Coordinates of C-alpha atoms in Angstrom, one line a residue:
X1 CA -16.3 29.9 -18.1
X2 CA -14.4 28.8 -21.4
X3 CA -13.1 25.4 -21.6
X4 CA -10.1 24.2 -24.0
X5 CA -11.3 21.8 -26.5
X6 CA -7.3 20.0 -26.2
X7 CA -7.8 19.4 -22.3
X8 CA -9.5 16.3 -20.3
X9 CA -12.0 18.7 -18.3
X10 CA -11.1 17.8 -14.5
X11 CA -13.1 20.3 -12.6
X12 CA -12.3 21.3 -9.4
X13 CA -15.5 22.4 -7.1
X14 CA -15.6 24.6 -4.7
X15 CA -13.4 26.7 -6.8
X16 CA -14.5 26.5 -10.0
X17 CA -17.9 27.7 -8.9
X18 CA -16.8 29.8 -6.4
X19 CA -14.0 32.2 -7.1
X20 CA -14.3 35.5 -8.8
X21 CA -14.4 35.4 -12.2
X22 CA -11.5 37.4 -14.3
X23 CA -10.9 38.4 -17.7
X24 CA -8.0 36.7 -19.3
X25 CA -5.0 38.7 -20.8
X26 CA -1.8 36.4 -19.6
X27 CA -0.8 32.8 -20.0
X28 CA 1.9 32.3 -17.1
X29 CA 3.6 28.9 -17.5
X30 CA 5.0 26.9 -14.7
X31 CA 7.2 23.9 -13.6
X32 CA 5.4 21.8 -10.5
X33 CA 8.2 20.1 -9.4
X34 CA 6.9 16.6 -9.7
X35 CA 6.8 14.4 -12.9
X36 CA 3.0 14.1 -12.7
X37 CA 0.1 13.6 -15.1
X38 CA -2.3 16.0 -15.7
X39 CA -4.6 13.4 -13.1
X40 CA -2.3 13.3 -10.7
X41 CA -2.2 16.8 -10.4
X42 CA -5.8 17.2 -10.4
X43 CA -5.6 15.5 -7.3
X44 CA -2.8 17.4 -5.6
X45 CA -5.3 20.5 -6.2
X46 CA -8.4 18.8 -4.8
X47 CA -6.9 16.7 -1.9
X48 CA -3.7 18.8 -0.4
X49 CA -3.8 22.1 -1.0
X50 CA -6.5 25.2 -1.5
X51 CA -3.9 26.4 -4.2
X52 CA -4.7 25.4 -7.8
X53 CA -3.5 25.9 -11.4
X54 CA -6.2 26.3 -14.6
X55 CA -3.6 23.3 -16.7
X56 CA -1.7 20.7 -15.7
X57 CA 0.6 19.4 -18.8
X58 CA 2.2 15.8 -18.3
X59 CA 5.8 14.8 -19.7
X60 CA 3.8 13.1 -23.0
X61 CA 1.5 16.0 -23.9
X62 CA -1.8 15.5 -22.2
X63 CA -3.4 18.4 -20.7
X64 CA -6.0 18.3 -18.0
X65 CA -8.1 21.9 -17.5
X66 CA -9.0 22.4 -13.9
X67 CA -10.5 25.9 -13.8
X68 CA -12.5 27.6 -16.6
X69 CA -10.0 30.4 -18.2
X70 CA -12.6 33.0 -17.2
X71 CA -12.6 32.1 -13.4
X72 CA -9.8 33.3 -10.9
X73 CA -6.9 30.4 -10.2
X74 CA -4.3 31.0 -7.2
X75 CA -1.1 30.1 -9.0
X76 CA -0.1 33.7 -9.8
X77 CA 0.0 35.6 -7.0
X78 CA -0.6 39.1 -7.7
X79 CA -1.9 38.3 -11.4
X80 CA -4.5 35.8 -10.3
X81 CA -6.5 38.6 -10.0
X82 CA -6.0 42.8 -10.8
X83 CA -8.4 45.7 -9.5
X84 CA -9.4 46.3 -12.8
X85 CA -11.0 42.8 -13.5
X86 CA -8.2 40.6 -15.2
X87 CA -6.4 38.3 -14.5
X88 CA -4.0 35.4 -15.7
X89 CA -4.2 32.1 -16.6
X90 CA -1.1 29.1 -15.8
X91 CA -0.4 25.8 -16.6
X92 CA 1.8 23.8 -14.4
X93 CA 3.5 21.2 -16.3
X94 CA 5.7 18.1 -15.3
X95 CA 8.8 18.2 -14.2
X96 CA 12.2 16.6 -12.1
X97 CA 12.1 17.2 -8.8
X98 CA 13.9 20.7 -9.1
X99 CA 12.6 21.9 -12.2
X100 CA 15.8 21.9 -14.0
X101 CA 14.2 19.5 -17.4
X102 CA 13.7 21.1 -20.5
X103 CA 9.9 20.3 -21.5
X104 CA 9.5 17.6 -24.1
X105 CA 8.8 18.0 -27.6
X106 CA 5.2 16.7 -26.7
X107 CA 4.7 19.3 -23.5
X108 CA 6.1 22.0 -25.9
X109 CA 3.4 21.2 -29.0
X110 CA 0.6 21.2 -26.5
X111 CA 1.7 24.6 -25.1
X112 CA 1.8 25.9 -28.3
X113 CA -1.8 25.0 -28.7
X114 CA -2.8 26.5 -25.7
X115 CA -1.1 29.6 -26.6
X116 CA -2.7 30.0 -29.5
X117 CA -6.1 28.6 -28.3
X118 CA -6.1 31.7 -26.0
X119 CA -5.0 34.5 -28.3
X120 CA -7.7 33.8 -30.3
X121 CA -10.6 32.6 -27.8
X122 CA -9.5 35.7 -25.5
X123 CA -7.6 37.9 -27.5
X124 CA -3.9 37.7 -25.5
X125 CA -1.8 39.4 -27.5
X126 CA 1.4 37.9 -28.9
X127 CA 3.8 39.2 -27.1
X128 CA 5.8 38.1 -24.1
X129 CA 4.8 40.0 -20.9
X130 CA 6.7 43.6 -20.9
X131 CA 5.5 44.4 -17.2
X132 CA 4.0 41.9 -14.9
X133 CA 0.3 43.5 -15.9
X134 CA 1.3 43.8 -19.4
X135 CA -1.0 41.4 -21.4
X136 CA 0.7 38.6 -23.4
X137 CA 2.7 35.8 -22.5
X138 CA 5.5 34.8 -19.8
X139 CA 6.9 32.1 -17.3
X140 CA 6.2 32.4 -13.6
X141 CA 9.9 33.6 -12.6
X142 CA 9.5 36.6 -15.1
X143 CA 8.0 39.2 -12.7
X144 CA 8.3 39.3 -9.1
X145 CA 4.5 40.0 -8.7
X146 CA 3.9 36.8 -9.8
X147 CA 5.1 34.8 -7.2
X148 CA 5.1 35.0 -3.0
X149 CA 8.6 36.3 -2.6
X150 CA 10.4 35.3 -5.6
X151 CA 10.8 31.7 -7.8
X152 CA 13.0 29.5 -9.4
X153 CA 10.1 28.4 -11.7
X154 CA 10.8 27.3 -14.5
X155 CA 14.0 26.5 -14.4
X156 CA 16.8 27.9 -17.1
X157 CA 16.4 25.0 -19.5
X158 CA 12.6 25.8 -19.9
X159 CA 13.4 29.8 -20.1
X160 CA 15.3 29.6 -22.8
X161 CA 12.5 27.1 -24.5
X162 CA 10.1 29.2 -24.2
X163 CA 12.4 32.1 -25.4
X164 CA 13.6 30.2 -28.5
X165 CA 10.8 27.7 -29.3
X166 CA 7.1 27.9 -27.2
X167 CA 6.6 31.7 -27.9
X168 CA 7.7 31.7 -31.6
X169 CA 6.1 28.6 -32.1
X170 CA 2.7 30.2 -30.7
X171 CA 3.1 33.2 -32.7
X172 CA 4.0 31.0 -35.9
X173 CA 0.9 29.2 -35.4
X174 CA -1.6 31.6 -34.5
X175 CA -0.4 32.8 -38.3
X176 CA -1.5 29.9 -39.7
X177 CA 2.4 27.8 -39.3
X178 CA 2.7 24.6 -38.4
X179 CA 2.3 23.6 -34.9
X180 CA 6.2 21.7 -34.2
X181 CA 5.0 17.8 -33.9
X182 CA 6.9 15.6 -31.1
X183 CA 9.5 13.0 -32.3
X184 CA 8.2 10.0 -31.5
X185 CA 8.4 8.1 -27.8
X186 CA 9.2 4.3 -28.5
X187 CA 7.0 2.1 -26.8
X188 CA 6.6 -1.7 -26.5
X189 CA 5.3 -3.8 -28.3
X190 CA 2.5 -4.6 -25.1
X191 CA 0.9 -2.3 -23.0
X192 CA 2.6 -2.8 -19.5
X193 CA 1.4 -4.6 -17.0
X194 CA -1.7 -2.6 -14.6
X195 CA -2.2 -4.6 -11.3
X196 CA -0.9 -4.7 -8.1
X197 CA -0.3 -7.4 -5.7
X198 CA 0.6 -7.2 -2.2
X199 CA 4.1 -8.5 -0.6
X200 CA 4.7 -8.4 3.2
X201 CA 1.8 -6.1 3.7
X202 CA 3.0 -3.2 1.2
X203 CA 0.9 -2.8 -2.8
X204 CA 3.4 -3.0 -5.5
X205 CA 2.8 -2.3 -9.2
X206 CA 0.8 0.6 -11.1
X207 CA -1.0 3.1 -9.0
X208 CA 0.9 1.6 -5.7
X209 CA 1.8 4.8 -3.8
X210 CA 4.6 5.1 -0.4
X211 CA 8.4 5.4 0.2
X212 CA 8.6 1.7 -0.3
X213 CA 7.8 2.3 -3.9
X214 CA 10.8 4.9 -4.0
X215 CA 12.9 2.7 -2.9
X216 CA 12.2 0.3 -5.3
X217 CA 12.8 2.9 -8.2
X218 CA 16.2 3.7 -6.5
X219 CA 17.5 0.1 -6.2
X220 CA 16.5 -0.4 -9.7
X221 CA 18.6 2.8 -11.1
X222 CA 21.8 1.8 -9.0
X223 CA 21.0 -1.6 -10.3
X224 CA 21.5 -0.7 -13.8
X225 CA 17.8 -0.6 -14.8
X226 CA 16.4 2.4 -14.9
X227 CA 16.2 3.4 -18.5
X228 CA 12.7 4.2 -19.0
X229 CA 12.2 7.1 -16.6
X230 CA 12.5 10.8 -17.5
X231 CA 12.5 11.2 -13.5
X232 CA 12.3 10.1 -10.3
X233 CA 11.4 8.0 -9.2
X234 CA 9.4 8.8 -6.5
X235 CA 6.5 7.5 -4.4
X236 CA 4.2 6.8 -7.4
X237 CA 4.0 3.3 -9.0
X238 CA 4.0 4.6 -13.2
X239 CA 4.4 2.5 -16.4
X240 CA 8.1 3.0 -16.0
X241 CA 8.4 1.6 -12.8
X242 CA 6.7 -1.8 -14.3
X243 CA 8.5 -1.5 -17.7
X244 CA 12.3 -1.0 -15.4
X245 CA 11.3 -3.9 -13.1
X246 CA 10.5 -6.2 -16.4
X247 CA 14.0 -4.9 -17.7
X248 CA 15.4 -6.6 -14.2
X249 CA 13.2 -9.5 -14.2
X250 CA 14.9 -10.9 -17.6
X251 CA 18.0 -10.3 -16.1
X252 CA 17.6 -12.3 -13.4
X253 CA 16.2 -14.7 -16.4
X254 CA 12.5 -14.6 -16.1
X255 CA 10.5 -14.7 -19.0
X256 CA 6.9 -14.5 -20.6
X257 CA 4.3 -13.5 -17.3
X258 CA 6.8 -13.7 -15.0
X259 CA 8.3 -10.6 -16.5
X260 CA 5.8 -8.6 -16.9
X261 CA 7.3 -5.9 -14.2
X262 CA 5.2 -6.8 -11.3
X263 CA 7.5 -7.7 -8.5
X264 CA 7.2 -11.3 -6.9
X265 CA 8.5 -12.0 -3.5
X266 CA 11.6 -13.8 -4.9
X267 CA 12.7 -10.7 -7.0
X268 CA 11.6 -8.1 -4.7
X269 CA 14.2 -10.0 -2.1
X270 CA 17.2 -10.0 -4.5
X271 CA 16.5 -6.5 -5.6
X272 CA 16.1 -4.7 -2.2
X273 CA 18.0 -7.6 -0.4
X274 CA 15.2 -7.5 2.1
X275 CA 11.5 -7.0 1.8
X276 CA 10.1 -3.4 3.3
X277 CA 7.6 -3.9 6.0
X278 CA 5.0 -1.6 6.5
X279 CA 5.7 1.1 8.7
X280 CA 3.7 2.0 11.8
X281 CA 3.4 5.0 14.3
X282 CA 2.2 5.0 17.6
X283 CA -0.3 8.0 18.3
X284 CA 1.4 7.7 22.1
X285 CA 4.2 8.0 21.0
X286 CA 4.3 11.1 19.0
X287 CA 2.1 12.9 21.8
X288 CA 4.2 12.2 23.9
X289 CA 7.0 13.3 21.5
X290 CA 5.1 16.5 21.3
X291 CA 4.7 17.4 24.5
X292 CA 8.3 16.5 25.2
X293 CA 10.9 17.4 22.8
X294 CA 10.2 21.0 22.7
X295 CA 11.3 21.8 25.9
X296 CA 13.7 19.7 26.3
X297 CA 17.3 20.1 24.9
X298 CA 18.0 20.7 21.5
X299 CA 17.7 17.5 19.6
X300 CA 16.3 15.5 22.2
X301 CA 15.0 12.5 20.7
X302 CA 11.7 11.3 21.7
X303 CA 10.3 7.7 19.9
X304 CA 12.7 9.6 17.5
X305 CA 12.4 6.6 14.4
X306 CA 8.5 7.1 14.3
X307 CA 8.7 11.0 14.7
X308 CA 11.2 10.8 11.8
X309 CA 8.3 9.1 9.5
X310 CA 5.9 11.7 10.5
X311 CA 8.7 14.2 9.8
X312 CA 8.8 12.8 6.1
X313 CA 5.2 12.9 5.9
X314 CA 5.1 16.9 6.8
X315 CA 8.3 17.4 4.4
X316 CA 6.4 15.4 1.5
X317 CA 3.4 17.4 2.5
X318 CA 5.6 20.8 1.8
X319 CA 5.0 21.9 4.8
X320 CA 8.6 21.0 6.5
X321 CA 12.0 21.5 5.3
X322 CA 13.5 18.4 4.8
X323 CA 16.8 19.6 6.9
X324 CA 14.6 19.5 9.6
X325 CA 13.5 15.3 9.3
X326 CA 15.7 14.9 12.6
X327 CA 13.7 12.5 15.1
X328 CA 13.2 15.3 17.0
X329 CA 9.7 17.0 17.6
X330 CA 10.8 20.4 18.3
X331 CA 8.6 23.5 17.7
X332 CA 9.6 23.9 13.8
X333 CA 7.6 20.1 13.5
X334 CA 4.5 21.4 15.8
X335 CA 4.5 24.5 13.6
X336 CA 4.2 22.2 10.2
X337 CA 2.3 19.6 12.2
X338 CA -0.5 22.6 12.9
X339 CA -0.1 23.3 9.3
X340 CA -1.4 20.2 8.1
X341 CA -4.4 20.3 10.8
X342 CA -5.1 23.9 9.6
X343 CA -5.1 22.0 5.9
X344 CA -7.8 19.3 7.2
X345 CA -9.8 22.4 8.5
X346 CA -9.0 22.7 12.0
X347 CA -8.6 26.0 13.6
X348 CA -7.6 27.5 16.7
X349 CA -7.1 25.0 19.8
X350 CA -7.4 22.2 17.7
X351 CA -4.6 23.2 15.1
X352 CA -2.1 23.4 18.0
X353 CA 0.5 21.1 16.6
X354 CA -0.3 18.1 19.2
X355 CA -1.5 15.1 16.6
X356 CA -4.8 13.7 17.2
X357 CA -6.1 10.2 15.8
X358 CA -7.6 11.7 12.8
X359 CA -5.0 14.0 11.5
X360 CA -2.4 11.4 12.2
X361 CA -4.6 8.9 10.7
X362 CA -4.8 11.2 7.4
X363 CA -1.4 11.7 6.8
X364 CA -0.1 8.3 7.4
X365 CA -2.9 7.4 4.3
X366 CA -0.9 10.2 2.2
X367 CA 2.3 8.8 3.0
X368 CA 2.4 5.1 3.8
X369 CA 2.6 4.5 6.8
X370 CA -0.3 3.0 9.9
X371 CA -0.9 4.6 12.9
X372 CA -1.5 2.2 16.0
X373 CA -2.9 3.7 19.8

């Protein structure tokens, strides 16, 4: 296996040890769909899904390696692997929520790097992809082989990027050009604040995780202070997230430690104008949801507020389309709820769509929310 020098090695086992091994002619780049750090990423891989990418590229540059170049990574569909051995390698890098940013100037040097770290520690030609076996190098919407029934990845921003900058500036490189160096980020004058304390039940601050942290972000961007994200915000508690909520601390006139972007209870109040409580499920309830609503007529509502937050959780997941977060537990929920058991492992009987204590259990710790009896 061959490991890029530029990348924080994050490996991921059973895979890394256990998939076929390839020999690598492509680089496919793709958009995830999240603004995510190379670490966060790594633990999308590991803990949700049996998919996985070799890179994962955050907004600022850094590069996490999941998968050794020479071992098989499921991100390409049809190129992951060919009959005749090869295969390709990808890089998911971050991005909005539909994959419609351009990369950064950071994102774009690293994958310059990359690309010119494989043409000369595998050979990939410098080309762009003329066939979807062709060696060389592409984007994951180029080729319908590449994907499982077509993509909008990366979106037309990033096509023309890597049209107009990332290939050239690979090929430029690999000839001994100068790798294009990222404007600078501003950034303050302390590093922002990394705790978390805990209001009404619910973690706030960096590394706090849930829909209560969303909706923090959003009041803060309809409040005028959202300045410091690229995206989102979503469910994950970032540096921007403290370094916005310090922004609306001093406007409310704190100073010193008390803005330092950690909410207090006071703040959190006039911000939200309430404080979240945490949300809980009853496991009765959504049984009985699931035994119920299916049959009945359509959009009967069963305990319909707590199967709504198990709805989310499935949605979040990827697993249900958020049109369908209704209340209602028809089939299309017990067919994404079997999903996710199939995801923990269970099969047959047990991944029947009815939600046991464990599942249930499970995705209320992915998605914020406690499951009562």
């Amino acid at each position: 296996m061959a490991w890029y020098p530029g990348a924080e090695r994050m490996e991921l086992q059973p895979e890394s040890d256990g998939q076929p091994a390839i020999v690598p002619t492509q680089l496919i780049l793709h958009s995830i769909a999240a603004p995510w750090s190379p670490r966060r990423i790594y633990e999308y891989w590991r803990d949700s899904t049996n998919l996985e990418s070799h890179f994962g590229l955050g907004y600022d540059g850094s590069l996490g390696q999941y998968i050794g170049t020479q071992t098989r990574a499921d991100a390409n569909m049809h190129a992951n692997l060919r009959p005749d051995g090869t295969g390709a390698v990808s890089c998911e890098s971050a991005s909005n929520l539909q994959h419609t940013d351009p990369w950064t100037d950071a994102q774009i040097a690293t994958l310059v790097r990359l690309g010119v770290w494989l043409h000369r520690q595998h050979g990939l030609p410098l080309r762009i992809c003329r066939t979807w076996d062709d060696p060389g190098y592409g984007y994951h919407r180029l080729f319908p082989q590449w994907s499982d029934g077509g993509t909008a990845c990366p979106g037309d921003a990033r096509v023309r990027q890597f049209q107009e900058v990332v290939f050239p500036g690979i090929v430029s490189a690999a000839a001994g050009g100068k790798v294009p160096s990222p404007r600078p980020v501003p950034t303050p004058q302390a590093d922002p604040a990394r705790y978390q304390v805990s209001i009404g039940g619910l973690q706030y601050g960096y590394g706090a995780h849930g829909p209560h942290v969303r909706e923090v972000g959003e009041a803060l961007v309809a409040s005028g202070h959202g300045s410091h994200y690229t995206s989102g915000p979503d469910e994950d508690w970032r540096d921007p997230d403290t370094l916005n909520y310090a922004d609306y601390q001093r406007s409310l006139g704190y100073s010193g430690a008390a803005a330092d972007g950690v909410p207090g209870e006071e703040s959190l109040r006039r911000l939200l104008g309430h404080l979240p409580a945490p949300r809980t499920v009853s496991l009765a309830h959504v049984r009985a949801a699931a035994r119920t609503d299916p049959g009945a007529e359509q959009g009967h509502l069963t305990y319909g507020d707590e199967v709504r937050i198990v709805e989310q959780a499935l949605a979040d997941e990827g697993l249900l389309d958020p049109v369908r977060v209704d209340g209602s537990l028809g089939t299309t929920t017990l067919a994404a709820y079997a999903g996710f058991q199939r995801r923990l492992g269970y099969e047959g009987a047990d991944a029947d769509g009815i939600p046991g204590q464990r599942s249930l259990t499970e995705l209320g710790n992915r998605h914020g929310f406690t499951v009562t009896d």
